[in-house]
Coordinates of C-alpha atoms in Angstrom, one line a residue:
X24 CA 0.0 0.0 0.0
X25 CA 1.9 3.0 -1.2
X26 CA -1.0 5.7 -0.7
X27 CA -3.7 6.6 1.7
X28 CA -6.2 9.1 1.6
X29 CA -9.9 10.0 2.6
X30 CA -13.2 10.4 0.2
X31 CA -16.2 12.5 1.6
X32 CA -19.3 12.5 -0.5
X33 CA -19.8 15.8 0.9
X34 CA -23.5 15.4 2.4
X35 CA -25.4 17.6 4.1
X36 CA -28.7 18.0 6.4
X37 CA -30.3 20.4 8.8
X38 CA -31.0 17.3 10.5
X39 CA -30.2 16.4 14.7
X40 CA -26.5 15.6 15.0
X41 CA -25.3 16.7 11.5
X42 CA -22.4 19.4 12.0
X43 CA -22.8 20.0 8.1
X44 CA -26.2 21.7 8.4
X45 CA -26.1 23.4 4.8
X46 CA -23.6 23.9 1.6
X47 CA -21.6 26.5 2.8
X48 CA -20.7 23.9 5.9
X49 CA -20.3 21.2 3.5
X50 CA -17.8 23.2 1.5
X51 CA -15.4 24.9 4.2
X52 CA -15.0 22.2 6.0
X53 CA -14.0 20.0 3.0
X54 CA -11.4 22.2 3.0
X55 CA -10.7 22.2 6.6
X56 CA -10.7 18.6 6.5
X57 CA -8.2 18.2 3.4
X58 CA -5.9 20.8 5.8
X59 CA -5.9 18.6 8.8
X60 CA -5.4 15.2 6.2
X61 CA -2.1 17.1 4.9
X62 CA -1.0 17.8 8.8
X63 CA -1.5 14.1 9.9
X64 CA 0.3 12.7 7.0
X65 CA -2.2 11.3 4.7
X66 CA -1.7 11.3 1.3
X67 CA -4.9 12.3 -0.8
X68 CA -8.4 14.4 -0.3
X69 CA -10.9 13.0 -2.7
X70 CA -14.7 14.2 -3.5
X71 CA -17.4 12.5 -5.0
X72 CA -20.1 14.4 -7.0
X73 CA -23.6 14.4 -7.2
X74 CA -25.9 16.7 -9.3
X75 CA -29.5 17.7 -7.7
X76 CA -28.5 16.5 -3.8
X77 CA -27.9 18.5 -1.3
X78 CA -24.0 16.8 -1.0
X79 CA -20.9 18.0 -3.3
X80 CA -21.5 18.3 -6.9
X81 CA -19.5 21.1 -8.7
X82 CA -15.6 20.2 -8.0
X83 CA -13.5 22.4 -9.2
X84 CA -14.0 25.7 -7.4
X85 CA -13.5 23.6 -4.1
X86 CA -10.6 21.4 -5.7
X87 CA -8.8 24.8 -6.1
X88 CA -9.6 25.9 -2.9
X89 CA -7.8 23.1 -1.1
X90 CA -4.9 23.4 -3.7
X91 CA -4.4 27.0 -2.4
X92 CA -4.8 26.2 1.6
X93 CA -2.4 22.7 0.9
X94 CA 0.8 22.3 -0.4
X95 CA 1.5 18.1 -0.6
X96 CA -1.4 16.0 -0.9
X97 CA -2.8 14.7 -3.7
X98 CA -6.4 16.9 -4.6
X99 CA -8.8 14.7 -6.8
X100 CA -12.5 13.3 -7.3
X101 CA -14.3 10.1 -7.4
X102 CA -16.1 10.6 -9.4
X103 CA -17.0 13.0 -12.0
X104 CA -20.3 11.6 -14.2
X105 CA -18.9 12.8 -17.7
X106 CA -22.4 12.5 -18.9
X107 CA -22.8 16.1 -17.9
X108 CA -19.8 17.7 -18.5
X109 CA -18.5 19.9 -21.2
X110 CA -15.3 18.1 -22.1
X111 CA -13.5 21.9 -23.5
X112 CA -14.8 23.7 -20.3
X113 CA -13.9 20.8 -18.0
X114 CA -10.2 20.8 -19.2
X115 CA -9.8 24.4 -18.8
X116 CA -11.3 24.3 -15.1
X117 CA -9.0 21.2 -14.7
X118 CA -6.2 23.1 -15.7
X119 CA -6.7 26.5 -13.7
X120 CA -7.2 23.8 -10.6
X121 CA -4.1 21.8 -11.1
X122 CA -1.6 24.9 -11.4
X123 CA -3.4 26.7 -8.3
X124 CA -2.5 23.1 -6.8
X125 CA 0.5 22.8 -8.0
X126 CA 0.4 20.0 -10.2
X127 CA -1.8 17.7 -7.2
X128 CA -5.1 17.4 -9.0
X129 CA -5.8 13.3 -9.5
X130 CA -9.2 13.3 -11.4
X131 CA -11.6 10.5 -11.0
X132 CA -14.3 10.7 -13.7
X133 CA -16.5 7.8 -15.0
X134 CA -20.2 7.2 -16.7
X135 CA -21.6 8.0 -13.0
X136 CA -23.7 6.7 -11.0
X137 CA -27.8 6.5 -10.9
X138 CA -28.6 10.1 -9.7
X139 CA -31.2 11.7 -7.7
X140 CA -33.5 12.9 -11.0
X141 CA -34.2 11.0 -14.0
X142 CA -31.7 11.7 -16.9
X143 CA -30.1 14.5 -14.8
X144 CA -27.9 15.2 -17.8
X145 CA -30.8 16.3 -20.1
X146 CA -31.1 19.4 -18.3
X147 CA -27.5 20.5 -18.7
X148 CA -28.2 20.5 -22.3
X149 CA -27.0 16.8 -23.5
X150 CA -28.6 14.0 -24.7
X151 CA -27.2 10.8 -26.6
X152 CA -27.0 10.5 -30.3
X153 CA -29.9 8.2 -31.3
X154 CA -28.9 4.5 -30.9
X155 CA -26.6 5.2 -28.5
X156 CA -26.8 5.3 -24.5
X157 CA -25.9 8.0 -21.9
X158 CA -22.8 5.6 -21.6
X159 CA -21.6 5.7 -24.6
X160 CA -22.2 9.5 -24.6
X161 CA -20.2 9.9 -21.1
X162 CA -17.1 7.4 -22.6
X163 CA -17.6 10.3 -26.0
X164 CA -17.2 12.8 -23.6
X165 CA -14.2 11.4 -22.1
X166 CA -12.2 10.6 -24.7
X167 CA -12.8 14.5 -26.2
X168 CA -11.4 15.4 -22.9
X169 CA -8.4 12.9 -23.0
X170 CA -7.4 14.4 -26.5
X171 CA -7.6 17.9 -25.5
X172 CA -5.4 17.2 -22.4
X173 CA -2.9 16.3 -24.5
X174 CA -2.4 20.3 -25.0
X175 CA -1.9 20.0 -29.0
X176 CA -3.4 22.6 -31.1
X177 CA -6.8 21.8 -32.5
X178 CA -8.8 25.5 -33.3
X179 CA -8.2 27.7 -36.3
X180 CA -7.0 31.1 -35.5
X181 CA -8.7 34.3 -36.0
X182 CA -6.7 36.3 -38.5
X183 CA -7.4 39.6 -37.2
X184 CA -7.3 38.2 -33.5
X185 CA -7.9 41.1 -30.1
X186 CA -4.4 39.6 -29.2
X187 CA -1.0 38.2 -30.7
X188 CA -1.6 34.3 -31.2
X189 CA 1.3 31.8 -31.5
X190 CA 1.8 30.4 -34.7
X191 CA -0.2 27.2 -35.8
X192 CA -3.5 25.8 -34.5
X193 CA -4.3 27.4 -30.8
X194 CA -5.2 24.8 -27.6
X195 CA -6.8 25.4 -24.6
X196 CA -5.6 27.7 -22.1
X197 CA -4.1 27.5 -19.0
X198 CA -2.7 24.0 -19.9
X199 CA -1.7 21.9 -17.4
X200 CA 1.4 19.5 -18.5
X201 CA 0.8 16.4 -16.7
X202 CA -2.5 16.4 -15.8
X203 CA -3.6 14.0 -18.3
X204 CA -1.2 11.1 -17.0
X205 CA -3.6 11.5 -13.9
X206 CA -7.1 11.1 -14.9
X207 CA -9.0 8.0 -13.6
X208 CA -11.5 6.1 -14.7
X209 CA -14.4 4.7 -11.9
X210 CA -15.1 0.9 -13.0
X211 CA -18.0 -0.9 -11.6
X212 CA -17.0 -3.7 -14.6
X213 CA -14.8 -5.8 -15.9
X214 CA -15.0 -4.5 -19.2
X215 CA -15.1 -1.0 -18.3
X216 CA -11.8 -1.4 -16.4
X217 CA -10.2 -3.0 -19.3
X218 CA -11.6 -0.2 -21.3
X219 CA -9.8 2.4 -18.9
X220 CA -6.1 0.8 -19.5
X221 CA -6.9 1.0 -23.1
X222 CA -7.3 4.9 -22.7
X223 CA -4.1 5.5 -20.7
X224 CA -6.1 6.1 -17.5
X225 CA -5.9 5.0 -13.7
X226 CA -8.0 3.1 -12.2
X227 CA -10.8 3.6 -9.3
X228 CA -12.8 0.7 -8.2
X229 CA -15.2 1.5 -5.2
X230 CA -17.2 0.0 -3.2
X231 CA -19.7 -1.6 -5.5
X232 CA -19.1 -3.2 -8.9
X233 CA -21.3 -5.8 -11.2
X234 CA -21.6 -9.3 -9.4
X235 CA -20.2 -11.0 -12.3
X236 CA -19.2 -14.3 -10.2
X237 CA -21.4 -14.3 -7.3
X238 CA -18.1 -14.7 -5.3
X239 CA -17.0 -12.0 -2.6
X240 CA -16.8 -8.5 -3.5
X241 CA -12.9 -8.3 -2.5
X242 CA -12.4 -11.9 -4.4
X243 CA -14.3 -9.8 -7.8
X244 CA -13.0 -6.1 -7.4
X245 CA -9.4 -8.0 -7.3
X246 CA -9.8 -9.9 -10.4
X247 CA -11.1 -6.8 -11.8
X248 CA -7.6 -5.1 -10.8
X249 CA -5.9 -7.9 -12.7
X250 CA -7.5 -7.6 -15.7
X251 CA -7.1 -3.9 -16.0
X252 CA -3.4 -4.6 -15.2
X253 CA -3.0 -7.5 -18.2
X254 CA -5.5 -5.0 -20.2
X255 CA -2.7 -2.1 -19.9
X256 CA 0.6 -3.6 -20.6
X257 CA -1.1 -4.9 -24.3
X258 CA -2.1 -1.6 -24.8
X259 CA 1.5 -1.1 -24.4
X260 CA 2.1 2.1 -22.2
X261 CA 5.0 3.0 -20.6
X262 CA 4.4 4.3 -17.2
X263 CA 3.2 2.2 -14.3
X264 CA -0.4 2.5 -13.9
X265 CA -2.2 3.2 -10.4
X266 CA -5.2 1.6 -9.4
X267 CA -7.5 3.0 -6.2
X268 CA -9.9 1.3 -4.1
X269 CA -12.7 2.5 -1.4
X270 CA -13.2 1.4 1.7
X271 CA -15.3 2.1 4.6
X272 CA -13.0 1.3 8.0
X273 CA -13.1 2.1 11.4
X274 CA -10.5 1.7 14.1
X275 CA -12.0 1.1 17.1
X276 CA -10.2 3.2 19.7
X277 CA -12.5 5.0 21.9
X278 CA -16.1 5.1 23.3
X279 CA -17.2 7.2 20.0
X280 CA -15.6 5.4 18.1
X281 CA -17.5 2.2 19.6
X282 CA -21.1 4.3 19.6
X283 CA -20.9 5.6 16.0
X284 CA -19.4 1.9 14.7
X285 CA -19.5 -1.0 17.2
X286 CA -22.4 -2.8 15.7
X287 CA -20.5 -6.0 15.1
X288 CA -19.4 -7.7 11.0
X289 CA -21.2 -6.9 8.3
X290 CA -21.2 -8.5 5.2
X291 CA -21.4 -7.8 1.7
X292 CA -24.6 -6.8 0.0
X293 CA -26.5 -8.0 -3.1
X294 CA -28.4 -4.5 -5.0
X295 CA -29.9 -3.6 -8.7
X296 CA -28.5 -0.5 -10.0
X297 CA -29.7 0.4 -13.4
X298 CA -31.1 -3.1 -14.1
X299 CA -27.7 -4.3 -13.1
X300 CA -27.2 -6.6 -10.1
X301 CA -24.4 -5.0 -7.9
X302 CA -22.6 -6.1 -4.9
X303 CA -21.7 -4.3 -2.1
X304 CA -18.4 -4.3 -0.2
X305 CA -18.9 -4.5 3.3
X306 CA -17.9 -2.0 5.9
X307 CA -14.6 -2.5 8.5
X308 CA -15.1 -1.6 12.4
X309 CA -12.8 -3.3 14.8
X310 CA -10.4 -2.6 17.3
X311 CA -6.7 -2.0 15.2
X312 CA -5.4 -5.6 15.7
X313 CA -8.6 -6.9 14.6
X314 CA -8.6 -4.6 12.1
X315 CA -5.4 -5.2 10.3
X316 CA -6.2 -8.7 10.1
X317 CA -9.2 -8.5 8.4
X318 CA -8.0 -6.1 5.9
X319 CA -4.9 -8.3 5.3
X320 CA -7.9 -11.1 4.3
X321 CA -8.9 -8.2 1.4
X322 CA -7.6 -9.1 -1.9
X323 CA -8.4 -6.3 -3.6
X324 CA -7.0 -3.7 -1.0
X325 CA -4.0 -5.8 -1.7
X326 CA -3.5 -5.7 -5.5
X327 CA -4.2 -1.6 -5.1
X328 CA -1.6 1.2 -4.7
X329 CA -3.9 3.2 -2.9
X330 CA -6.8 3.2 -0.3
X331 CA -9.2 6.0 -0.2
X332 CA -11.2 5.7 3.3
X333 CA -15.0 7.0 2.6
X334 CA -15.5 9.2 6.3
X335 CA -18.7 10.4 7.8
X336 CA -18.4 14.1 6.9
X337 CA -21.7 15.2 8.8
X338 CA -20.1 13.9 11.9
X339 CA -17.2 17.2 11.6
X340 CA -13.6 18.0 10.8
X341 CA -12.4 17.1 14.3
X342 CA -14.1 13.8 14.4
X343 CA -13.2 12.8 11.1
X344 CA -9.5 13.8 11.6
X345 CA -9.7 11.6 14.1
X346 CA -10.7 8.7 12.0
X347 CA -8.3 8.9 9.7
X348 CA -5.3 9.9 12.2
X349 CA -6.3 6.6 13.7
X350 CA -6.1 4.5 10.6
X351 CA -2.7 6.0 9.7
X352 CA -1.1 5.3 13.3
X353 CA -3.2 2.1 14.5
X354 CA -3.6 0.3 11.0
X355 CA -1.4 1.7 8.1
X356 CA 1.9 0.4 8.7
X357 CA 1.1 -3.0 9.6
X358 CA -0.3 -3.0 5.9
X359 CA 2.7 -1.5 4.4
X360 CA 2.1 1.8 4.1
X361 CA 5.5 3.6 4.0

């Protein structure tokens, strides 16, 4: 295990015993909390996004607000439903982001998940071209954004331009050299993984994928892994590859601790998503030494490079600090990390 860092979905509720109580909260103290990762050593702050929920949904104002207040760990998403992006806009928001960060932005994008309206997308102004799905249109998407970040020139000048251009065809501006060598692709498949290394990207697998086998979700999501890893070496890139998984883990170390998450093994879940059946990965709880020996039994957190730990944002910065400060010192370095 070479990286660890934390992934809030970035909910919140005026509801009894939420500290995020609207999405001003929600926002500042993502912020706060990616600060007070840094100081404990961890080494990523990740954010899913949502459209039409009251949790995080547009990511790049916040990812370079945390670039600006940081100045080491890794800044990135998981994920970023491409079905209702821009692809030109995106890359230059991607771009401002990753220089205000310094070159730390690690974004997760993906087709996206089922969302709280029905084709959400539509009312961002996209739709699929007939006979094709809103996948195919999010992978389209994608791969427009892929080639621009590439930063090759691709629009005809004006010849009587407000300002000097350089010569040739112009790109997007600010480009960010780099950045597309760290764009990942969220696989809940097989073949969507093995799609992913054939596009040069990184992998994230979460907690949820297809049940293709019917055996454990560790047992699957690690099979997955391998086939992405055979997948990218006959595409025939050059640099290593990273792969992430998600996990949901508590160390046990106090009497919160035991009240929030002492409710004894879980399991995984079977789900339909999308007419898909899904499994569920289950949740960790245990004191550390339990802890670490469970998660040594996880095959997939074992063929990854790095673990993103999904925390409880509506419980507060201090609290969820404190989860992940206890992971690092109580359960990280028995599982390799550094």
């Amino acid at each position: 295990m070479k990286k660890i860092g934390f992934l809030s979905f970035g909910h919140w509720s005026p509801s009894p015993g939420s500290q995020t109580r609207s999405a001003r909260d929600t926002l500042l103290q993502s912020i706060d909390l990616a600060v007070a990762a840094e100081e404990l050593g961890a080494d990523g702050a990740y954010f899913r996004v949502h459209h039409f929920a009251r949790q995080l949904a547009s990511p790049f104002p916040l990812l370079a607000a945390v670039g600006a207040r940081t100045s080491r760990i890794e800044i990135g998403t998981a994920v970023i439903d491409m079905r209702y992006e821009n692809p030109l806009y995106m890359a230059e928001d991607a771009g401002a982001a990753d220089h205000i960060g310094g070159g730390r932005l690690q974004l997760g994008i993906s087709r996206g998940s089922p969302e709280q309206v029905i084709d959400g997308w539509r009312y961002f102004g996209y739709a699929p071209q007939e006979g094709q799905s809103d996948a195919d249109m999010a992978r389209q998407h994608t791969e427009v954004f892929l080639n621009v970040l590439k930063g090759e020139g691709f629009a005809q000048p004006n010849p009587r331009p407000m300002f000097p251009n350089p010569p040739g065809l112009l790109r997007l501006e600010p480009h960010s050299e780099g950045l597309r060598e760290r764009i990942w692709w969220g696989s809940a498949s097989n073949a969507t993984a093995v799609w992913a290394a054939q596009q040069g990207m990184n992998l994230q697998s979460s907690t949820l994928k297809e049940d293709e086998t019917g055996e454990p979700f560790h047992v699957q999501q690690a099979r997955q892994i391998r086939r992405y890893r055979e997948a990218w070496k006959e595409a025939g890139h050059t640099r290593e590859p990273r792969v992430s998984v998600s996990r949901s883990m508590f160390a046990l170390v106090n009497d919160q601790d035991r009240a929030y998450f002492g409710r004894g093994k879980d399991g995984d879940q079977i789900g339909i998503i999308d007419n898909m059946r899904a499994i569920f990965g289950r949740s960790y709880a245990a004191e550390p030494d339990r802890l670490v020996e469970e998660l040594k039994a996880d095959e997939a957190i074992a063929e990854a490079d790095t673990l993103l730990l999904t925390v409880p944002n509506q419980l507060g910065v201090a609290y969820n600090a404190h989860v992940i400060e206890a992971i690092l010192k109580h359960v990280a370095p028995a599982m390799g990390w550094r």
